mmCIF file of C-alpha atoms and ligand atoms in Angstrom:
data_model
loop_
_atom_site.group_PDB
_atom_site.id
_atom_site.type_symbol
_atom_site.label_atom_id
_atom_site.label_comp_id
_atom_site.label_asym_id
_atom_site.label_seq_id
_atom_site.Cartn_x
_atom_site.Cartn_y
_atom_site.Cartn_z
ATOM 1 C CA MET A 269 78.401 143.212 79.690
ATOM 2 C CA LYS A 270 80.034 142.034 82.923
ATOM 3 C CA GLU A 271 83.265 143.544 84.273
ATOM 4 C CA PRO A 272 86.312 141.529 83.112
ATOM 5 C CA ILE A 273 87.876 139.082 85.550
ATOM 6 C CA THR A 274 91.627 138.580 85.706
ATOM 7 C CA ILE A 275 93.269 135.187 85.425
ATOM 8 C CA SER A 276 96.984 134.830 86.124
ATOM 9 C CA ILE A 277 98.662 131.765 84.659
ATOM 10 C CA THR A 278 102.237 130.709 85.353
ATOM 11 C CA GLY A 279 104.159 128.521 82.928
ATOM 12 C CA ALA A 280 102.021 130.028 80.198
ATOM 13 C CA ALA A 281 104.497 129.165 77.430
ATOM 14 C CA GLY A 282 104.643 125.499 78.447
ATOM 15 C CA HIS A 283 102.726 122.522 77.112
ATOM 16 C CA ILE A 284 99.802 122.751 79.536
ATOM 17 C CA GLY A 285 99.714 126.526 79.149
ATOM 18 C CA TYR A 286 99.353 126.184 75.393
ATOM 19 C CA ALA A 287 96.391 123.825 75.806
ATOM 20 C CA LEU A 288 94.797 126.013 78.489
ATOM 21 C CA LEU A 289 94.986 129.675 77.483
ATOM 22 C CA PHE A 290 92.924 129.514 74.333
ATOM 23 C CA ARG A 291 90.027 127.746 76.027
ATOM 24 C CA ILE A 292 89.942 130.354 78.793
ATOM 25 C CA ALA A 293 90.171 133.210 76.277
ATOM 26 C CA SER A 294 87.388 131.690 74.163
ATOM 27 C CA GLY A 295 84.883 131.860 77.041
ATOM 28 C CA SER A 296 84.461 128.125 77.517
ATOM 29 C CA VAL A 297 85.571 128.272 81.161
ATOM 30 C CA PHE A 298 84.040 131.377 82.760
ATOM 31 C CA GLY A 299 81.095 131.713 80.401
ATOM 32 C CA ALA A 300 80.094 133.248 77.094
ATOM 33 C CA ASP A 301 79.214 136.578 78.759
ATOM 34 C CA GLN A 302 82.325 136.925 80.925
ATOM 35 C CA PRO A 303 85.209 139.047 79.552
ATOM 36 C CA VAL A 304 88.659 138.005 80.740
ATOM 37 C CA ASN A 305 92.071 139.609 81.247
ATOM 38 C CA LEU A 306 95.032 137.243 81.070
ATOM 39 C CA ARG A 307 98.248 137.871 82.987
ATOM 40 C CA LEU A 308 100.759 135.347 81.702
ATOM 41 C CA ILE A 309 103.820 134.653 83.827
ATOM 42 C CA GLU A 310 107.014 132.987 82.650
ATOM 43 C CA ILE A 311 110.678 132.875 83.556
ATOM 44 C CA GLU A 312 112.843 135.355 81.572
ATOM 45 C CA PRO A 313 114.291 132.793 79.107
ATOM 46 C CA ALA A 314 110.780 131.702 78.078
ATOM 47 C CA LEU A 315 109.488 135.243 77.403
ATOM 48 C CA PRO A 316 110.248 135.128 73.644
ATOM 49 C CA ALA A 317 108.186 131.919 73.326
ATOM 50 C CA LEU A 318 105.463 133.502 75.451
ATOM 51 C CA HIS A 319 105.348 136.463 73.095
ATOM 52 C CA GLY A 320 104.671 134.016 70.273
ATOM 53 C CA VAL A 321 101.728 132.630 72.246
ATOM 54 C CA VAL A 322 100.434 136.171 72.794
ATOM 55 C CA MET A 323 100.667 136.794 69.038
ATOM 56 C CA GLU A 324 98.503 133.717 68.517
ATOM 57 C CA LEU A 325 95.988 134.939 71.114
ATOM 58 C CA ASP A 326 95.817 138.242 69.195
ATOM 59 C CA ASP A 327 95.285 136.317 65.980
ATOM 60 C CA CYS A 328 92.233 134.545 67.405
ATOM 61 C CA ALA A 329 90.449 137.905 67.864
ATOM 62 C CA PHE A 330 88.513 136.415 70.782
ATOM 63 C CA PRO A 331 85.474 138.595 71.530
ATOM 64 C CA LEU A 332 85.809 138.104 75.308
ATOM 65 C CA LEU A 333 89.555 138.634 75.636
ATOM 66 C CA ARG A 334 90.464 142.072 76.979
ATOM 67 C CA GLU A 335 93.944 142.840 78.290
ATOM 68 C CA VAL A 336 96.834 140.370 77.871
ATOM 69 C CA VAL A 337 100.022 140.929 79.879
ATOM 70 C CA ALA A 338 103.128 138.761 79.433
ATOM 71 C CA THR A 339 105.696 139.150 82.194
ATOM 72 C CA ALA A 340 108.402 137.594 84.336
ATOM 73 C CA ASP A 341 107.604 140.009 87.169
ATOM 74 C CA LEU A 342 105.445 138.367 89.832
ATOM 75 C CA ASP A 343 103.976 141.626 91.171
ATOM 76 C CA GLU A 344 102.830 142.564 87.686
ATOM 77 C CA GLY A 345 101.746 138.999 86.932
ATOM 78 C CA PHE A 346 99.413 138.617 89.917
ATOM 79 C CA ALA A 347 98.092 142.206 89.981
ATOM 80 C CA GLY A 348 94.348 142.151 90.556
ATOM 81 C CA ALA A 349 94.101 138.382 89.921
ATOM 82 C CA ASN A 350 90.750 136.763 90.663
ATOM 83 C CA TRP A 351 92.146 133.347 89.752
ATOM 84 C CA ALA A 352 95.771 132.157 89.755
ATOM 85 C CA LEU A 353 96.519 128.947 87.883
ATOM 86 C CA LEU A 354 99.989 127.888 88.998
ATOM 87 C CA VAL A 355 101.207 125.599 86.248
ATOM 88 C CA GLY A 356 104.800 126.794 85.812
ATOM 89 C CA SER A 357 107.310 124.230 87.046
ATOM 90 C CA VAL A 358 109.441 121.421 85.713
ATOM 91 C CA PRO A 359 107.630 118.185 84.755
ATOM 92 C CA ARG A 360 109.085 114.800 85.743
ATOM 93 C CA LYS A 361 110.827 112.456 83.329
ATOM 94 C CA ALA A 362 110.397 108.691 82.989
ATOM 95 C CA GLY A 363 111.502 106.848 86.118
ATOM 96 C CA MET A 364 110.864 109.746 88.523
ATOM 97 C CA GLU A 365 108.137 110.070 91.159
ATOM 98 C CA ARG A 366 106.387 113.442 91.270
ATOM 99 C CA SER A 367 107.803 114.041 94.752
ATOM 100 C CA ASP A 368 111.312 113.916 93.207
ATOM 101 C CA LEU A 369 110.454 117.367 91.834
ATOM 102 C CA LEU A 370 110.010 118.962 95.267
ATOM 103 C CA GLY A 371 113.628 120.110 95.483
ATOM 104 C CA ILE A 372 113.460 121.659 91.987
ATOM 105 C CA ASN A 373 109.955 123.135 92.054
ATOM 106 C CA GLY A 374 109.051 123.750 95.696
ATOM 107 C CA ARG A 375 110.945 127.021 95.963
ATOM 108 C CA ILE A 376 108.961 128.543 93.049
ATOM 109 C CA PHE A 377 105.851 128.579 95.218
ATOM 110 C CA THR A 378 107.252 130.666 98.085
ATOM 111 C CA GLY A 379 107.692 133.798 95.968
ATOM 112 C CA GLN A 380 104.455 133.164 94.117
ATOM 113 C CA GLY A 381 102.512 132.769 97.386
ATOM 114 C CA GLN A 382 103.977 136.055 98.642
ATOM 115 C CA ALA A 383 103.226 137.872 95.375
ATOM 116 C CA ILE A 384 99.646 136.582 95.394
ATOM 117 C CA ALA A 385 99.142 137.879 98.943
ATOM 118 C CA LYS A 386 100.575 141.269 97.957
ATOM 119 C CA ASN A 387 98.901 141.820 94.586
ATOM 120 C CA ALA A 388 95.860 139.652 93.947
ATOM 121 C CA ALA A 389 92.200 140.641 94.302
ATOM 122 C CA LYS A 390 90.450 139.992 97.628
ATOM 123 C CA ASN A 391 88.483 137.083 96.122
ATOM 124 C CA ILE A 392 91.590 135.326 94.703
ATOM 125 C CA ARG A 393 91.401 131.567 94.220
ATOM 126 C CA VAL A 394 94.551 129.582 93.489
ATOM 127 C CA LEU A 395 94.738 126.248 91.680
ATOM 128 C CA VAL A 396 98.148 124.561 91.730
ATOM 129 C CA VAL A 397 98.870 122.196 88.838
ATOM 130 C CA GLY A 398 102.704 122.127 88.913
ATOM 131 C CA ASN A 399 104.007 119.000 90.628
ATOM 132 C CA PRO A 400 104.099 117.809 93.299
ATOM 133 C CA CYS A 401 100.948 119.894 93.324
ATOM 134 C CA ASN A 402 99.615 119.171 96.837
ATOM 135 C CA THR A 403 102.815 120.174 98.577
ATOM 136 C CA ASN A 404 103.464 123.076 96.204
ATOM 137 C CA ALA A 405 99.989 124.354 97.123
ATOM 138 C CA LEU A 406 100.868 123.926 100.794
ATOM 139 C CA ILE A 407 104.003 126.042 100.245
ATOM 140 C CA ALA A 408 102.071 128.724 98.339
ATOM 141 C CA LYS A 409 99.320 128.837 100.992
ATOM 142 C CA ASN A 410 101.760 129.165 103.857
ATOM 143 C CA ASN A 411 103.632 131.979 102.110
ATOM 144 C CA ALA A 412 100.484 133.928 101.265
ATOM 145 C CA ALA A 413 99.942 135.723 104.567
ATOM 146 C CA GLY A 414 96.388 137.027 104.914
ATOM 147 C CA VAL A 415 94.857 134.937 102.117
ATOM 148 C CA PRO A 416 92.292 132.520 103.631
ATOM 149 C CA SER A 417 93.259 128.822 103.404
ATOM 150 C CA ASP A 418 90.036 127.910 101.632
ATOM 151 C CA ARG A 419 91.291 129.707 98.509
ATOM 152 C CA PHE A 420 94.037 127.161 97.776
ATOM 153 C CA PHE A 421 93.482 124.058 95.681
ATOM 154 C CA ALA A 422 95.686 121.398 94.091
ATOM 155 C CA MET A 423 94.581 119.446 91.076
ATOM 156 C CA THR A 424 93.416 115.844 91.351
ATOM 157 C CA ARG A 425 90.710 116.172 88.717
ATOM 158 C CA LEU A 426 92.803 114.503 86.049
ATOM 159 C CA ASP A 427 92.935 111.454 88.322
ATOM 160 C CA GLU A 428 89.156 111.599 88.809
ATOM 161 C CA ASN A 429 88.574 111.801 85.061
ATOM 162 C CA ARG A 430 90.993 108.928 84.451
ATOM 163 C CA ALA A 431 89.257 106.809 87.093
ATOM 164 C CA LYS A 432 85.820 107.520 85.605
ATOM 165 C CA SER A 433 87.010 106.459 82.158
ATOM 166 C CA GLN A 434 88.522 103.229 83.489
ATOM 167 C CA LEU A 435 85.311 102.310 85.337
ATOM 168 C CA ALA A 436 83.234 103.205 82.273
ATOM 169 C CA PHE A 437 85.361 101.005 79.959
ATOM 170 C CA LYS A 438 85.031 98.085 82.351
ATOM 171 C CA ALA A 439 81.250 98.520 82.730
ATOM 172 C CA GLY A 440 80.634 99.204 79.024
ATOM 173 C CA VAL A 441 79.069 102.626 79.721
ATOM 174 C CA HIS A 442 80.069 106.229 79.026
ATOM 175 C CA ALA A 443 82.350 108.094 81.444
ATOM 176 C CA SER A 444 79.560 110.612 82.067
ATOM 177 C CA ASP A 445 77.480 107.770 83.574
ATOM 178 C CA VAL A 446 80.003 107.517 86.425
ATOM 179 C CA THR A 447 79.455 109.827 89.422
ATOM 180 C CA ASN A 448 80.583 110.152 93.052
ATOM 181 C CA LEU A 449 84.186 109.322 92.239
ATOM 182 C CA CYS A 450 86.517 110.670 94.872
ATOM 183 C CA ILE A 451 90.283 110.726 94.659
ATOM 184 C CA TRP A 452 91.634 110.776 98.200
ATOM 185 C CA GLY A 453 95.013 112.082 99.331
ATOM 186 C CA ASN A 454 97.990 113.028 97.205
ATOM 187 C CA HIS A 455 98.295 113.497 93.422
ATOM 188 C CA SER A 456 100.900 110.727 93.376
ATOM 189 C CA SER A 457 101.241 106.996 93.060
ATOM 190 C CA THR A 458 99.717 106.615 96.565
ATOM 191 C CA GLN A 459 96.452 108.352 95.657
ATOM 192 C CA TYR A 460 93.282 106.346 96.301
ATOM 193 C CA PRO A 461 90.578 106.371 93.607
ATOM 194 C CA ASP A 462 87.577 105.368 95.729
ATOM 195 C CA PHE A 463 85.499 102.834 93.809
ATOM 196 C CA THR A 464 83.609 101.831 96.975
ATOM 197 C CA ASN A 465 81.429 104.962 96.816
ATOM 198 C CA ALA A 466 81.410 105.477 93.035
ATOM 199 C CA LYS A 467 78.134 105.085 91.172
ATOM 200 C CA ILE A 468 77.393 103.994 87.630
ATOM 201 C CA ASN A 469 74.025 105.233 86.370
ATOM 202 C CA GLY A 470 73.066 105.761 90.017
ATOM 203 C CA LYS A 471 73.936 102.215 91.157
ATOM 204 C CA PRO A 472 76.981 101.293 93.274
ATOM 205 C CA ALA A 473 79.953 100.614 90.964
ATOM 206 C CA THR A 474 80.619 97.503 93.054
ATOM 207 C CA ASP A 475 77.181 96.124 92.009
ATOM 208 C CA VAL A 476 77.651 96.981 88.326
ATOM 209 C CA ILE A 477 81.238 95.649 88.161
ATOM 210 C CA SER A 478 81.361 92.158 89.647
ATOM 211 C CA ASP A 479 85.128 91.779 89.232
ATOM 212 C CA HIS A 480 86.095 93.135 92.661
ATOM 213 C CA ASP A 481 89.657 91.857 92.347
ATOM 214 C CA TRP A 482 90.035 94.180 89.354
ATOM 215 C CA LEU A 483 88.577 97.103 91.333
ATOM 216 C CA LYS A 484 90.922 96.525 94.262
ATOM 217 C CA GLY A 485 93.968 95.849 92.108
ATOM 218 C CA GLU A 486 94.364 96.793 88.458
ATOM 219 C CA PHE A 487 91.864 99.666 88.557
ATOM 220 C CA ILE A 488 93.685 101.430 91.390
ATOM 221 C CA SER A 489 97.169 100.870 90.000
ATOM 222 C CA THR A 490 96.143 101.965 86.489
ATOM 223 C CA VAL A 491 94.889 105.299 87.835
ATOM 224 C CA GLN A 492 97.884 105.712 90.158
ATOM 225 C CA GLN A 493 100.340 105.015 87.329
ATOM 226 C CA ARG A 494 98.528 106.737 84.474
ATOM 227 C CA GLY A 495 100.781 109.802 84.474
ATOM 228 C CA ALA A 496 103.876 107.586 84.237
ATOM 229 C CA ALA A 497 102.254 105.525 81.447
ATOM 230 C CA ILE A 498 101.593 108.714 79.450
ATOM 231 C CA ILE A 499 105.189 109.879 79.913
ATOM 232 C CA LYS A 500 106.429 106.482 78.683
ATOM 233 C CA ALA A 501 104.142 106.527 75.640
ATOM 234 C CA ARG A 502 104.402 110.189 74.686
ATOM 235 C CA GLY A 503 107.896 111.005 75.876
ATOM 236 C CA ALA A 504 106.369 114.002 77.676
ATOM 237 C CA SER A 505 103.879 114.354 80.510
ATOM 238 C CA SER A 506 100.127 114.722 80.001
ATOM 239 C CA ALA A 507 99.370 118.222 78.804
ATOM 240 C CA ALA A 508 96.039 118.401 76.957
ATOM 241 C CA SER A 509 94.268 116.188 79.497
ATOM 242 C CA ALA A 510 95.876 118.158 82.337
ATOM 243 C CA ALA A 511 94.703 121.469 80.864
ATOM 244 C CA ASN A 512 91.251 119.963 80.419
ATOM 245 C CA ALA A 513 91.219 118.849 84.050
ATOM 246 C CA ALA A 514 92.259 122.327 85.221
ATOM 247 C CA ILE A 515 89.290 123.718 83.301
ATOM 248 C CA ASP A 516 86.968 121.091 84.800
ATOM 249 C CA THR A 517 88.253 122.015 88.282
ATOM 250 C CA VAL A 518 87.610 125.731 87.852
ATOM 251 C CA LYS A 519 84.152 125.075 86.411
ATOM 252 C CA SER A 520 83.299 122.724 89.283
ATOM 253 C CA LEU A 521 84.382 125.401 91.768
ATOM 254 C CA ILE A 522 82.245 128.140 90.204
ATOM 255 C CA GLN A 523 79.124 126.121 89.373
ATOM 256 C CA PRO A 524 76.889 124.397 91.951
ATOM 257 C CA THR A 525 77.492 120.642 92.152
ATOM 258 C CA ALA A 526 74.636 118.367 91.077
ATOM 259 C CA ASP A 527 72.563 117.128 94.036
ATOM 260 C CA GLY A 528 74.127 114.080 95.675
ATOM 261 C CA ASP A 529 77.334 114.200 93.620
ATOM 262 C CA TRP A 530 80.819 115.460 94.453
ATOM 263 C CA PHE A 531 84.109 116.153 92.697
ATOM 264 C CA SER A 532 87.774 115.767 93.595
ATOM 265 C CA VAL A 533 90.170 118.553 94.377
ATOM 266 C CA ALA A 534 92.821 118.839 97.056
ATOM 267 C CA VAL A 535 91.903 121.439 99.697
ATOM 268 C CA CYS A 536 93.320 122.552 103.028
ATOM 269 C CA SER A 537 92.105 119.860 105.410
ATOM 270 C CA ASP A 538 89.905 120.910 108.334
ATOM 271 C CA GLY A 539 90.498 117.496 109.946
ATOM 272 C CA SER A 540 87.574 115.806 108.163
ATOM 273 C CA TYR A 541 87.957 112.058 107.646
ATOM 274 C CA GLY A 542 90.881 112.017 110.074
ATOM 275 C CA ILE A 543 93.122 113.830 107.568
ATOM 276 C CA GLU A 544 95.575 116.016 109.498
ATOM 277 C CA LYS A 545 94.430 119.629 109.606
ATOM 278 C CA GLY A 546 96.384 121.974 107.338
ATOM 279 C CA LEU A 547 97.530 119.380 104.788
ATOM 280 C CA ILE A 548 96.436 119.941 101.195
ATOM 281 C CA ALA A 549 94.627 116.660 100.564
ATOM 282 C CA SER A 550 92.127 115.513 97.986
ATOM 283 C CA MET A 551 88.670 114.625 99.273
ATOM 284 C CA PRO A 552 85.018 114.801 98.180
ATOM 285 C CA ILE A 553 84.010 118.422 97.593
ATOM 286 C CA ARG A 554 80.793 120.112 96.554
ATOM 287 C CA THR A 555 80.148 123.702 95.481
ATOM 288 C CA LYS A 556 77.088 125.333 97.033
ATOM 289 C CA SER A 557 74.645 127.620 95.275
ATOM 290 C CA ASP A 558 76.304 130.695 96.885
ATOM 291 C CA GLY A 559 79.613 129.752 95.215
ATOM 292 C CA SER A 560 81.376 128.580 98.378
ATOM 293 C CA TRP A 561 82.564 124.972 98.698
ATOM 294 C CA GLU A 562 82.387 122.363 101.433
ATOM 295 C CA VAL A 563 83.776 118.938 102.190
ATOM 296 C CA VAL A 564 81.010 116.375 101.667
ATOM 297 C CA GLN A 565 80.549 114.704 105.035
ATOM 298 C CA GLY A 566 79.377 111.187 105.798
ATOM 299 C CA VAL A 567 80.971 109.414 102.824
ATOM 300 C CA PRO A 568 81.463 105.832 104.075
ATOM 301 C CA VAL A 569 85.124 104.847 104.577
ATOM 302 C CA ASP A 570 85.538 101.072 105.010
ATOM 303 C CA ASP A 571 88.682 99.347 106.300
ATOM 304 C CA PHE A 572 90.099 98.908 102.786
ATOM 305 C CA SER A 573 89.603 102.612 101.993
ATOM 306 C CA ARG A 574 90.925 103.708 105.407
ATOM 307 C CA GLU A 575 94.218 101.942 104.858
ATOM 308 C CA LYS A 576 94.628 103.474 101.381
ATOM 309 C CA ILE A 577 93.728 107.002 102.532
ATOM 310 C CA ASP A 578 96.073 106.770 105.514
ATOM 311 C CA ALA A 579 98.973 105.684 103.261
ATOM 312 C CA SER A 580 98.502 108.663 100.964
ATOM 313 C CA VAL A 581 98.120 111.101 103.880
ATOM 314 C CA ALA A 582 101.322 109.677 105.422
ATOM 315 C CA GLU A 583 103.108 110.573 102.177
ATOM 316 C CA LEU A 584 101.726 114.127 102.341
ATOM 317 C CA ILE A 585 103.106 114.453 105.862
ATOM 318 C CA GLU A 586 106.521 113.233 104.643
ATOM 319 C CA GLU A 587 106.476 115.763 101.790
ATOM 320 C CA ARG A 588 105.502 118.568 104.174
ATOM 321 C CA ASP A 589 108.322 117.643 106.532
ATOM 322 C CA ALA A 590 110.768 117.642 103.602
ATOM 323 C CA VAL A 591 109.938 121.288 102.759
ATOM 324 C CA LYS A 592 109.877 122.653 106.325
ATOM 325 C CA ASP A 593 112.425 125.323 105.366
ATOM 326 C CA LEU A 594 110.005 126.736 102.738
ATOM 327 C CA ILE A 595 107.134 127.108 105.210
ATOM 328 C CA PRO A 596 107.297 130.119 107.543
ATOM 329 C CA SER A 597 106.433 129.193 111.140
HETATM 330 N N1 LIG B 784 98.363 118.055 88.783
HETATM 331 C C1 LIG B 784 98.301 117.368 87.657
HETATM 332 O O1 LIG B 784 97.377 116.554 87.470
HETATM 333 C C2 LIG B 784 99.333 117.534 86.584
HETATM 334 C C3 LIG B 784 100.442 118.306 86.775
HETATM 335 N N2 LIG B 784 101.394 118.438 85.806
HETATM 336 C C4 LIG B 784 102.547 119.286 86.098
HETATM 337 O O2 LIG B 784 102.372 120.567 85.490
HETATM 338 C C5 LIG B 784 103.639 121.195 85.352
HETATM 339 C C6 LIG B 784 103.789 121.826 83.973
HETATM 340 O O3 LIG B 784 103.747 120.838 82.973
HETATM 341 P P1 LIG B 784 104.028 121.196 81.430
HETATM 342 O O4 LIG B 784 103.264 122.405 81.040
HETATM 343 O O5 LIG B 784 103.839 119.953 80.673
HETATM 344 O O6 LIG B 784 105.587 121.536 81.493
HETATM 345 P P2 LIG B 784 106.444 122.412 80.460
HETATM 346 O O7 LIG B 784 107.885 122.175 80.785
HETATM 347 O O8 LIG B 784 105.972 122.211 79.073
HETATM 348 O O9 LIG B 784 106.058 123.902 80.862
HETATM 349 C C7 LIG B 784 106.366 124.430 82.114
HETATM 350 C C8 LIG B 784 106.556 125.912 81.917
HETATM 351 O O10 LIG B 784 106.736 126.467 83.213
HETATM 352 C C9 LIG B 784 107.695 127.505 83.068
HETATM 353 N N3 LIG B 784 108.262 127.809 84.377
HETATM 354 C C10 LIG B 784 109.244 127.155 85.038
HETATM 355 N N4 LIG B 784 109.512 127.781 86.206
HETATM 356 C C11 LIG B 784 108.673 128.832 86.284
HETATM 357 C C12 LIG B 784 108.471 129.869 87.236
HETATM 358 N N5 LIG B 784 109.217 129.949 88.335
HETATM 359 N N6 LIG B 784 107.532 130.795 86.973
HETATM 360 C C13 LIG B 784 106.790 130.742 85.861
HETATM 361 N N7 LIG B 784 106.936 129.794 84.917
HETATM 362 C C14 LIG B 784 107.872 128.865 85.125
HETATM 363 C C15 LIG B 784 108.704 126.970 82.069
HETATM 364 O O11 LIG B 784 109.461 128.013 81.457
HETATM 365 C C16 LIG B 784 107.778 126.270 81.076
HETATM 366 O O12 LIG B 784 107.388 127.113 80.006
HETATM 367 C C17 LIG B 784 104.683 120.095 85.650
HETATM 368 O O13 LIG B 784 105.149 120.258 86.988
HETATM 369 C C18 LIG B 784 103.875 118.829 85.543
HETATM 370 O O14 LIG B 784 104.431 117.767 86.274
HETATM 371 C C19 LIG B 784 101.242 117.843 84.591
HETATM 372 C C20 LIG B 784 100.141 117.058 84.338
HETATM 373 C C21 LIG B 784 99.112 116.836 85.323
HETATM 374 O O1 LIG B 785 102.629 112.195 85.911
HETATM 375 C C1 LIG B 785 103.140 113.322 85.747
HETATM 376 O O2 LIG B 785 104.291 113.616 86.047
HETATM 377 C C2 LIG B 785 102.258 114.397 85.201
HETATM 378 C C3 LIG B 785 101.021 114.312 85.992
HETATM 379 O O3 LIG B 785 100.947 114.779 87.097
HETATM 380 C C4 LIG B 785 99.944 113.457 85.486
HETATM 381 O O4 LIG B 785 99.910 113.126 84.282
HETATM 382 O O5 LIG B 785 99.083 113.105 86.290
#
């Protein structure tokens, strides 16, 4: 039996938390031979609800689940963490942009970044889900002195999965037939789902789908606005699909990427593709056989794509400038 790994999850009593914890505890994320410890972090008022969730975890009698800690104390919550899934934060309501949450949520990620730096394991990896996730990840990264920048990620996988499903519906194929789908930029309504490099059963999506007006118009706006459409329909923001995307992200970061493919996650830019260094921006990523990741280089960026990527990166710069006081110089 392997040594247990420790996963810290904030917002564990929330909607996404409820859809996430049980899949991690069951072994469907880190593997059927990998025991896990869960350190579940909530704000004080949500601790009673969190205790109910812990009772349910107990009642599953998961063979791989070892220690479960429920706490509002960040030092205790991130102690020895190998992975930190930062979900805890307020979701937006109908009519809001995700960036409207910066003032409410941004501050959460200063203390969490500091606590991660102080308490987590040396190999910590941090996935930020709470919105606006790119800039919250930027805040966490910049407050986590000593933790390398390549350990911080923000989630754009839900957007990738949404884009794959939309292309698959249009082409009359299954979503798993769609590969090489990159979301560029911010997890926001400026994000760019790049159909120009996507493939459907190995062929360019632009050859398989002849309706290029749809690709350039309705496809992009459907993906950009999908979160808002779910809030309108459900009266609450995506939770099960978001938890599923968080799981897909972690799995993609721990398993080698299929040859020639890539996946989407926002990482700390090294300046690739002209994206300002230091921003947390989504781009094409692959995981190598040694478990490290790299930005896939040489993905063609035409004039149409360039304009879209630049618009989303400009928004990331605006968000960063708006939270200057949360980022130590
Ligand atoms: N990146 C993405 O693709 C997506 C991101 N989201 C975002 O995920 C976040 C969580 O969504 P839901 O689970 O639906 O919301 P929710 O309101 O159901 O749960 C959030 C939980 O976070 C907790 N929380 C608040 N502040 C906290 C703090 N400082 N420390 C620890 N926990 C704290 C709350 O008590 C609550 O239990 C929202 O910001 C939402 O916008 C949602 C869907 C997709
Ligand atoms: O739209 C929202 O506020 C929640 C979210 O991030 C998504 O569903 O992509």
